[in-house]
Amino acid sequence: MIRALIFDFDGLILDTEGPIYQSWRELFQKYDCDLRLETWAKIIGVPVGTLDPFTLLEEKLGYPVDRAALSPERRAREDELNARQPVLPGVEAYIAEAKRLGLGLAIASSSSCKWITRHLTRLGLLSHFDCIRASDDVDRAKPDPDLYLSALECLNVEPHQAIALEDSPNGVMAAKRAGLFCVAVPNPLTRELPLDHADLRLDTLAEMPLEELLRKAEAL
């Protein structure tokens, strides 16, 4: 029996990935460079700093840029775009239904705890989650399974008793390596990326009621 849901955060609860990519791409374009999606895909779902966009830009240009001056400008643009983003479709309904059914709720994200809690607080969702596991909590973030294993331990459930909700290939890989049933719910940025290793794919969480998803997962 399924006893818990574990959500990714970026791109699954809130589409922060689109604004992050757009802000970096606009910065690259100022230097007449392009930041292609297939390059950015290597960054999605992994900790900040794993692949530094400034390093990519400097490699394209052949000279260093003024990171100290450009960083606040890019971050302000990202924040401006993020402030416009609503909770993604179906997320709040899943949370409400999970609470009604007595399921545990957790987040397993490669972002920092500060980043996640800031946005969840702004959206009024923080109090709904029993457990948050972020990059601060593990030595190896996604695609390694450690975040999911830590969330499972926090929730006191076994892998076969939880469902992971993910939007990126790295996230799906992490969930499957931890032994979870994984649902891929891609956002506009990850829709064209390979997600075939997920157990189920939905366009949005609003596409399938939670109780139907539970039946599918428990039937396997």
Backbone as a ProteinNet text record, in pm:
[ID]
protein_1_A
[PRIMARY]
MIRALIFDFDGLILDTEGPIYQSWRELFQKYDCDLRLETWAKIIGVPVGTLDPFTLLEEKLGYPVDRAALSPERRAREDELNARQPVLPGVEAYIAEAKRLGLGLAIASSSSCKWITRHLTRLGLLSHFDCIRASDDVDRAKPDPDLYLSALECLNVEPHQAIALEDSPNGVMAAKRAGLFCVAVPNPLTRELPLDHADLRLDTLAEMPLEELLRKAEAL
[TERTIARY]
84.3	0	88.2	50.8	124.2	93.1	199.6	183.3	236	301.7	362.6	382	383.5	420.6	545.9	640.4	761.7	770.2	762.9	764	905.2	940.4	1049.3	996.5	1083.3	1034	1040.5	1162.1	1178.5	1124.5	1028.2	970.6	855.8	832.5	724.1	615.6	655.9	562	553.3	666.9	675	771.6	733.6	820.8	928.5	1027.1	1142.4	1247.8	1238.2	1341.5	1334.4	1211.8	1196	1258.2	1225.3	1287.4	1439.2	1489.8	1635.5	1700.9	1649.4	1705.2	1691.1	1573.5	1551	1646.8	1667.2	1755.8	1900	1945	2080.3	2090.6	1987.5	1992.9	1996.5	1920.2	1922.9	2061.7	2127.4	2262.6	2358.8	2350.9	2435.2	2411.3	2285.6	2251.2	2310.1	2333.5	2398.2	2537.8	2596.8	2731.3	2726.1	2607.5	2587.1	2619.5	2588.5	2605.7	2470.3	2458.6	2334.8	2360.2	2266.3	2270.6	2163.7	2206.5	2112.2	2050.5	1927	1854.1	1926.6	1987.7	2055.7	2176.6	2235.8	2343.5	2286.4	2180.1	2117.2	2058.4	2016.5	1955.8	2049.2	2180	2275.9	2273	2218.5	2213.9	2084.8	1975.6	1844.2	1841.8	1799.5	1784.7	1911.9	2019.2	2143.6	2174.4	2262.2	2289.9	2349.6	2319.3	2378.9	2530.4	2598.7	2743.9	2801.4	2716.2	2765.2	2821.1	2748.8	2794	2770.1	2876.6	2865.9	2838.6	2723.2	2693.9	2795.9	2850.4	2952.2	3074.7	3112.7	3225.1	3193.5	3069.3	3028.2	3036.2	2990.4	2994.2	3137.8	3223.4	3363.1	3434.9	3398.3	3457.4	3415.8	3291.9	3245.6	3314.5	3333.7	3390.4	3542.8	3605.4	3751.3	3814.6	3734.4	3788.1	3692.7	3741	3654.9	3557.5	3445.3	3347	3344.6	3282.5	3273.5	3157.6	3185.8	3081	3015.4	3095.1	3042.7	2938.4	2957.2	2861.5	2741.2	2762.8	2655.5	2563	2615.7	2534.5	2410.4	2421.3	2300.7	2197.8	2244.8	2154.9	2078.2	2149.8	2082.4	1986.6	2028.6	1943.9	1816.8	1828.7	1710.6	1612.1	1663.6	1576.2	1508.7	1582.8	1524.9	1414.3	1441	1341.3	1215.6	1235.4	1121.8	1034	1096.5	1021.9	957	1028	973.3	850.2	850.7	739.3	607.7	616.3	495.9	443	518.9	483.8	382.7	272.8	178.1	220.6	157.2	174.3	127.9	202.7	169.9	39.8	-29.6	-162.8	-163.8	-261.9	-282.9	-207	-105.6	-20.9	-100.9	-175.2	-249.8	-358.7	-419.6	-521.4	-457.9	-338.9	-269.7	-234.4	-187.3	-151.4	-274.6	-385.4	-508.3	-560.3	-557.8	-609.1	-517.1	-387.7	-292.4	-314.4	-337.7	-364.3	-493.5	-595.7	-723.4	-707.2	-619.9	-598.6	-496.4	-435.9	-338.4	-201.5	-168.3	-36.7	68.1	189.7	300.6	340.8	390.9	432	574.4	656.3	794.5	836.3	944.5	1010.5	1152.5	1196.8	1335.2	1386.6	1471.3	1513.6	1663	1724	1866.2	1894.7	1789.4	1808.7	1840.8	1873.4	1903.1	1774.7	1785.8	1670.1	1617.6	1706.5	1666.8	1582.3	1624.2	1550.6	1410.4	1404.1	1276.1	1180	1228.6	1139.9	1095.1	1180.6	1139.7	1021	1029.3	919.8	795.3	812.9	696.1	623.6	699.8	638.3	558.7	617.7	548.4	419	420.2	304	203.9	239.7	150.7	144.6	250.9	250.7	344.2	427.6	533.7	479	371.7	321.8	265.2	240.6	180.5	281.4	410.6	510.8	570.2	574.1	629.2	781.4	839.4	983.7	1033.2	1144.9	1210.6	1355.8	1395.6	1534.1	1590.4	1697.8	1757.5	1904.5	1971.2	2112.1	2198.7	2152.5	2226.3	2233.8	2141.1	2124.1	2200	2255.3	2321.5	2454.9	2540.7	2669.6	2653.4	2557.8	2538.6	2391.1	2365	2227.2	2193.2	2079.7	2035.2	2138.6	2160.8	2081.1	2109.2	2194.4	2212.9	2085.3	2062.2	1935	1928.2	2036.9	2048	1934.7	1891.3	1783.3	1655.3	1624.5	1504.1	1517.5	1634	1655	1641.6	1692.2	1681.2	1536.4	1461.7	1320	1239.9	1269.7	1202.2	1227.6	1352	1386.2	1310.9	1304.3	1233.3	1084.8	1024.6	882.8	854.3	961.9	948.9	866.6	898.8	833.4	939.3	902.3	988.8	971.4	1069.6	1059.2	930	882.8	762.9	635.6	649.1	533.6	522.2	604.8	604.4	604.7	550.6	551	633	721.9	799.8	735.9	728.2	675.9	790.1	828.7	948.6	922.8	1012.4	996.7	1118.9	1231.9	1355.3	1416.9	1497.8	1565.5	1651.1	1725	1808.4	1724	1608.9	1520.8	1458.6	1413.1	1354.1	1458.3	1580	1686.2	1711.8	1712.8	1735.2	1624.7	1500.3	1386	1389.9	1419.8	1423.5	1540.4	1652.4	1766.7	1734.7	1642.8	1601.9	1491.3	1440.4	1340.7	1196.7	1168.9	1033.2	960	828.8	743.3	752.7	783.8	809.3	718.2	655.7	570.8	644.7	664.1	725.8	616.4	632	537.6	620.8	660.7	752.6	690.1	774.1	732.8	773.5	741.3	775.1	922.8	1010.4	1153.4	1201.2	1138.8	1185.6	1102.5	1002.6	909.6	978.6	1084	1151.8	1269.8	1291.6	1404	1361.5	1456.5	1421.4	1371.1	1246.4	1184.6	1125.9	1174.7	1119.4	1140.2	1235.9	1263.4	1165.5	1072	966.9	863.1	790.3	685.9	559.6	539	418.7	452.5	392.2	413.6	279.2	268.9	149.5	187.7	96.3	122.4	119.8	24.1	16.3	-44	-30	-92.7	-244.9	-294.2	-439.1	-498.2	-412.4	-459	-514.5	-466.4	-508.8	-532.4	-650.7	-675.2	-578.8	-544.1	-448.5	-493.9	-621.3	-667.6	-649.6	-665.2	-641.4	-493.5	-408	-263.9	-224.3	-281.9	-252	-288.7	-404.4	-445.5	-347.2	-300.3	-204.7	-73	-25.2	102.1	91.5	-18.9	-36.6	-62.6	-103.6	-130	-1.8	108.5	235	308.4
-119.9	0	125.4	222.2	347.5	429.9	476.6	552.8	695.6	730.1	863.5	908.9	1039.3	1103.4	1185.7	1175.8	1257.7	1342.6	1472.5	1568.5	1619.7	1633	1722.6	1864.6	1963.3	2101.6	2180.1	2211.2	2296	2226	2289.9	2234.4	2139.2	2101.6	2008.4	2076.4	2147.5	2227.3	2368.2	2423.7	2560	2559.3	2621.9	2624.6	2730.7	2698.8	2786.2	2758.3	2643.1	2606.1	2691.9	2722.7	2809.7	2945.9	3014.4	3143.3	3138.4	3033.1	3022.8	3013.7	2924.7	2907.9	3035.6	3097.9	3220.2	3331.2	3346.4	3453.3	3430.2	3304.9	3274.9	3288.9	3246.5	3255.6	3401.7	3486.4	3630	3689	3642.7	3690.1	3646.4	3520.5	3471.5	3553.9	3586.5	3660.3	3801	3857.8	3989.3	3984.7	3864.5	3845.5	3775.2	3777.7	3712.2	3563.5	3500.6	3355.7	3292.4	3165.4	3093.6	2986	2972.1	2865.1	2765.1	2658.3	2563.1	2474.5	2430.3	2349.6	2218.8	2157.1	2029.8	2047.8	2167	2197.4	2220.8	2298.8	2329.4	2204.3	2106.8	1985	1912.8	1929	1864.3	1924.7	2045.8	2117.7	2089	2060.1	2045.9	1929.7	1957.8	1852.8	1816.6	1894.6	1868.6	1991.8	1980.6	2093.4	2212.8	2332	2454	2443	2479.6	2475	2350.6	2249.5	2128	2160	2241.8	2289	2438.9	2517.6	2661.8	2731.1	2799.1	2867	2975.5	3042.4	3143.8	3080.2	2962.4	2892.6	2858.3	2814.7	2786	2911.6	3023.4	3148.9	3190	3180.2	3220.6	3129.3	3001.2	2909.7	2948.6	2991.9	3035.2	3163.9	3255.7	3386.5	3382.4	3295.8	3290.4	3391.8	3454.4	3549.4	3555.8	3598.6	3603.9	3722	3704.9	3812.9	3860.4	3974.4	4031.9	3965.9	3853.7	3776.3	3855.7	3931.9	4006.9	4109.5	4166.1	4264.8	4197.8	4086.3	4021.3	3937	3880	3790	3856.9	3975.8	4038.9	4072	4113.6	4146.8	4023	3911.6	3789.5	3738	3741.8	3694.3	3778.2	3910.3	3996.9	3961.3	3930.3	3890.3	3757.3	3662.9	3534.2	3553.5	3637	3662	3726.7	3818.5	3884.1	3782.3	3688.7	3586.4	3485.9	3448.1	3352.3	3406.4	3535.6	3597	3586.5	3563.3	3552.6	3409.4	3314	3173.5	3125.7	3064	3004.5	2862.3	2804.7	2662.1	2585	2483.4	2410.7	2331	2306	2243	2108.6	2092.1	1965	1948.1	2031.8	2014	2032.2	2140.5	2168	2062.7	2014.6	1909.3	1779.9	1746.9	1626.5	1639.5	1756	1776.8	1761.7	1825.8	1819.4	1677.1	1603.4	1467.2	1374.1	1396.2	1316.3	1335.9	1459.1	1486.9	1417.6	1421	1357.5	1207.1	1148.3	1004.2	962	1059.1	1027.8	988.9	1030.3	998.7	1097	1048.5	1136.9	1217.4	1337.3	1424.6	1473.8	1462.8	1509.8	1575.1	1648.5	1704.6	1651.2	1610.3	1569.3	1650.7	1747.8	1842.2	1867.9	1884.5	1916.4	2063.9	2143.9	2283.8	2292.4	2413.2	2432.1	2438.7	2406.7	2414	2557.5	2654.1	2795.4	2833.2	2789.5	2818.5	2757.5	2631.6	2560.2	2622.4	2643.8	2695.1	2837.8	2916.9	3054.2	3052.9	2968.4	2964	2897.3	2789.6	2723.7	2817	2896.9	2994.3	3097.3	3147.6	3245.9	3189.8	3061.8	2998	2945.2	2952.3	2902.7	2751.3	2681.4	2535.4	2470.6	2547.9	2490.5	2398.1	2437.1	2361	2224.7	2200.9	2074.2	1959.2	1990.9	1886.4	1839.4	1707.6	1646	1647.6	1657.9	1640.6	1710.3	1781.2	1840.4	1793.6	1733	1692.4	1766.7	1842.8	1929.7	1896.4	1968.3	1939.9	1956.8	2039.6	2059.7	1932.8	1840.4	1725.7	1600.3	1599.4	1478.4	1513.5	1414.3	1435	1432.8	1352.4	1336.5	1358.2	1458.5	1487.6	1410.9	1439.6	1370.1	1385	1280.7	1159.4	1045.1	1069	967	957	843.3	821.2	877.4	939.4	973.3	1062.2	1159.6	1247.7	1169.2	1077.5	996.3	900.5	841.1	749.8	823.3	946.6	1026.7	1065.7	1100	1133.9	1013.6	896.1	773.4	746.1	764.8	743.2	841.2	966.1	1068.3	1034.4	985	950.5	815	737.4	603.2	511.7	513.1	423.5	354	240.3	166	218.8	194.7	245.2	204.6	80.8	35.6	99.2	176.3	240.8	388.9	435.6	577.8	596.8	709.7	751	878.1	881.6	1001.6	1076	1206.6	1292.5	1379.5	1363.3	1426.3	1490.8	1580.9	1646.2	1632.3	1581.7	1580.7	1440.7	1414.3	1284.5	1253.3	1352.8	1328.7	1292.3	1358.1	1329.3	1191.8	1156.1	1023.4	915.4	936.6	838.9	821.3	932.5	925.6	846.3	872.7	803.6	653.9	618.4	476.7	404.9	472.3	411.7	386.8	467.8	448.5	345	294.9	189.1	235	360.5	413.5	399.7	393.6	413.9	562.1	594.3	734.4	780.8	895.7	960.1	1081.3	1085.3	1201	1299.1	1423.3	1529.9	1645.5	1638.5	1738.7	1876.9	1977	2115.5	2154.3	2275.2	2310.8	2294.9	2312	2302.3	2158.2	2066.4	1927	1834	1889.2	1805.6	1728.3	1784.4	1717.3	1632.1	1622.2	1543.7	1398.4	1305.4	1162.8	1129.7	1082.6	1047.2	906.4	824.9	691.7	598.5	629.3	541.4	562.5	657.6	673.3	562.1	531.7	429.3	480.8	611.2	672.4	815.8	865.3	1004.2	1074.5	1192.6	1275.7	1413.6	1476.9	1613.9	1710	1691	1765.3	1672.7	1706.1	1626.4	1636.7	1742.6	1757.6	1654.6	1588	1490.4	1363.6	1329	1204.2	1228.3	1198.5	1211.6	1124.6	1168.8	1095.7	953.5	933.8	798.9	703.3	751.7	667.9	634.2	731.6	706.8	603.5	614.5	518.2	376.7	362.1	230.2	174.6	259.2	213.2	169	249.7	216.7	90.8	73.9	-42.6	-171	-157.1	-274.3	-338.4	-264.9	-317.1	-401.1
0	0	0	-82.1	-87.3	36.8	103.1	225.9	216.9	103.2	96.1	-47.9	-63.9	-190.9	-166.4	-258.5	-250.9	-376.8	-358.7	-468	-494	-620.1	-656.8	-634.1	-643.3	-627.5	-757.7	-802.5	-921.1	-1045.1	-1109.3	-1231.3	-1207.5	-1081.5	-1048.9	-966.3	-862.1	-783.1	-839.9	-873.6	-927.4	-1045.2	-1153	-1270.3	-1253.6	-1169	-1153.9	-1260.7	-1325.9	-1422.7	-1548.7	-1592.1	-1708.3	-1685.3	-1572.9	-1544.7	-1529.3	-1465.7	-1451.4	-1589.3	-1672.3	-1807	-1888.4	-1883.4	-1961.9	-1919.3	-1788.7	-1741.5	-1786.8	-1782.1	-1829.3	-1981.3	-2052.5	-2198.4	-2242.9	-2173.6	-2206	-2180.9	-2073.7	-2046.6	-2156.1	-2198	-2308.3	-2434.8	-2461.4	-2582.9	-2583.5	-2465.7	-2458.3	-2517.1	-2515.3	-2570.7	-2706.7	-2768.8	-2899.1	-2895	-2781.7	-2765.7	-2737.4	-2769.2	-2741.6	-2636.4	-2545.5	-2446	-2485.1	-2549	-2606.6	-2498.6	-2526	-2428.8	-2399.6	-2500.9	-2476.7	-2384.1	-2384.8	-2289.9	-2151.3	-2144.2	-2016.1	-1951	-2031.2	-1977.6	-1882.3	-1899.2	-1810.9	-1670.6	-1658.8	-1531.9	-1457.3	-1531	-1470.3	-1371.8	-1249.4	-1148.9	-1074.9	-1094.2	-1021.2	-936.3	-835.7	-747.2	-820.5	-767.6	-821.4	-813.9	-922.2	-924.5	-988.6	-1015.1	-1079.2	-1217.4	-1290.8	-1421.4	-1423.5	-1415.8	-1399.5	-1532.9	-1548.3	-1674.2	-1709	-1608	-1637.6	-1703.6	-1658.8	-1720.8	-1865.5	-1891	-2028.8	-2115.2	-2060.7	-2135.8	-2165.3	-2064.5	-2084.2	-2182.6	-2184	-2282.7	-2424	-2440	-2572.6	-2616.2	-2519.7	-2552.6	-2565.6	-2487.6	-2487	-2394.2	-2308.8	-2210.8	-2091.6	-1972.9	-1853.6	-1859.3	-1791.6	-1779.4	-1634.4	-1612.5	-1477.9	-1403.2	-1340.9	-1273.4	-1161	-1087.3	-973	-1016.9	-1135	-1185	-1249.9	-1318	-1392.9	-1305.8	-1198.2	-1115	-1056.6	-994.4	-939.6	-1046.4	-1162.7	-1273.5	-1320.8	-1336	-1380.8	-1274.8	-1147.6	-1038.5	-1027.6	-1047.3	-1040.6	-1151	-1267.9	-1378.7	-1348.2	-1292	-1253.3	-1149.4	-1047.7	-943.1	-1000.1	-1094.3	-1160.1	-1231.9	-1302.1	-1375.7	-1280.3	-1173.5	-1077.1	-1005.8	-977.7	-904.6	-981	-1110.3	-1193.6	-1200.1	-1146.4	-1165.3	-1061	-1104.8	-1010.9	-975.7	-873.7	-845.8	-969.5	-1007.7	-1130	-1114.9	-1226.6	-1221.8	-1149.5	-1063.1	-994.4	-865.5	-841.5	-722.5	-594.2	-585.3	-462.3	-439.8	-546.9	-533.6	-482.9	-530.9	-483.6	-335.8	-295.9	-155.6	-67.1	-106.8	-26.7	-17.2	-129	-128.9	-49	-60.3	16.8	166.7	206.6	348.1	392.1	307	340.5	358.5	276.7	281.4	386.6	452.7	556.3	504	381.7	325.5	376.9	392.4	425	302.2	324.5	214.9	238.7	136.3	146.3	16	24.9	-93.3	-96.7	-214.3	-236.5	-355	-327.3	-430.8	-424.1	-540.1	-547.4	-520.5	-503.3	-465.1	-316.3	-270.2	-128.3	-47.2	80.4	169.4	177.2	180.5	187.1	66.6	-52.2	-175.7	-171.8	-132.6	-131.3	-30	92.5	196.6	167.1	104.1	68.6	-26.3	-127.8	-225.6	-167.8	-91.7	-32	64	137.7	228.7	150.1	42.3	-41.4	-99	-131.9	-193.5	-90.2	38.7	142.9	152.5	110.5	106.9	208	273.6	356.1	464.4	530	645.1	607.1	479.3	436.8	432.2	429.1	408.6	541.3	556.2	677	677.6	559.5	548	422.4	433.2	316.5	316.1	206.9	189.9	69.3	94.4	-7.4	-22.7	-113	-140.1	-15.7	79.5	204.1	288.9	264.6	353.8	311.8	191.6	141.8	77.3	66.1	-1	-152.3	-199.7	-344.2	-376.7	-456.7	-496.5	-624	-683.2	-804	-914.7	-994	-1013.1	-914.8	-814.9	-711.6	-627.6	-563.2	-493.8	-352.1	-304.1	-162	-110.9	-189.4	-145.8	-120.7	-210.3	-193	-76.2	-61	51.4	184.4	188.8	310.5	337.9	232.3	249.4	296.7	242.6	286.3	433.9	475.1	615.8	705.4	662.1	739.1	752.1	644.9	644.4	709.6	733.2	790.5	700.4	570.5	475.4	390.9	332.4	242	99.1	11.6	-126.2	-197	-177.9	-247.4	-190.5	-82	-20.5	-56.3	-149.8	-185	-336.1	-377.8	-518.2	-530.1	-627.3	-656.9	-773.5	-761.5	-867.9	-916.5	-1043.2	-1096.9	-1232.5	-1271.2	-1401.6	-1490.9	-1437.6	-1516.1	-1523.2	-1625.3	-1634.7	-1512.3	-1461.7	-1343.7	-1222.3	-1208.9	-1096.7	-1106.6	-1225.6	-1245.6	-1216.4	-1263.1	-1239.5	-1089.7	-1016.4	-871.9	-803.2	-840.9	-779.8	-809.3	-933.2	-969.9	-901.8	-888.3	-819.6	-672.1	-616.6	-477.3	-464.9	-578.2	-575.3	-571.1	-607.8	-601.6	-735	-727.7	-844.2	-877	-1001.9	-1036.4	-1149.6	-1126.3	-1226.1	-1281	-1412.6	-1477.5	-1517.1	-1473.6	-1507.9	-1563	-1689.9	-1743.5	-1754.2	-1738.3	-1761.6	-1903.4	-1949.3	-2087.5	-2121.9	-2023.2	-2049.5	-2059.9	-1985.2	-1982.1	-2070	-2137.3	-2214.3	-2325.7	-2382.7	-2493.9	-2448.2	-2318.4	-2267.1	-2245.3	-2244.7	-2231.2	-2090.5	-2082.5	-1954.9	-1959.4	-2052.1	-2073.6	-1955.8	-1867.4	-1755.3	-1639.5	-1652.5	-1551.7	-1567.6	-1460.6	-1466.2	-1532.8	-1527.6	-1582.7	-1617.9	-1724.3	-1764	-1776	-1715.6	-1723.8	-1775.1	-1845.8	-1891.1	-1772.3	-1681.7	-1556	-1451.7	-1325	-1220.2	-1226.6	-1288.4	-1302.2	-1398	-1475	-1573.2	-1508.4	-1388.6	-1323.9	-1174.9	-1123.3	-978.8	-899.5	-781.1	-699.8	-670.5	-640.9	-608.1	-725.5	-847.8	-965.3	-977.2	-951.3	-954.4	-848.8	-731.1	-624.9	-667.9	-733.3	-778.9	-880.4	-972.1	-1072.4	-1007.5	-914	-850	-765.4	-697	-609.4	-687.9	-814.6	-895.8	-948.6	-944.3	-998.4	-896
[MASK]
++++++++++++++++++++++++++++++++++++++++++++++++++++++++++++++++++++++++++++++++++++++++++++++++++++++++++++++++++++++++++++++++++++++++++++++++++++++++++++++++++++++++++++++++++++++++++++++++++++++++++++++++++++++++++++

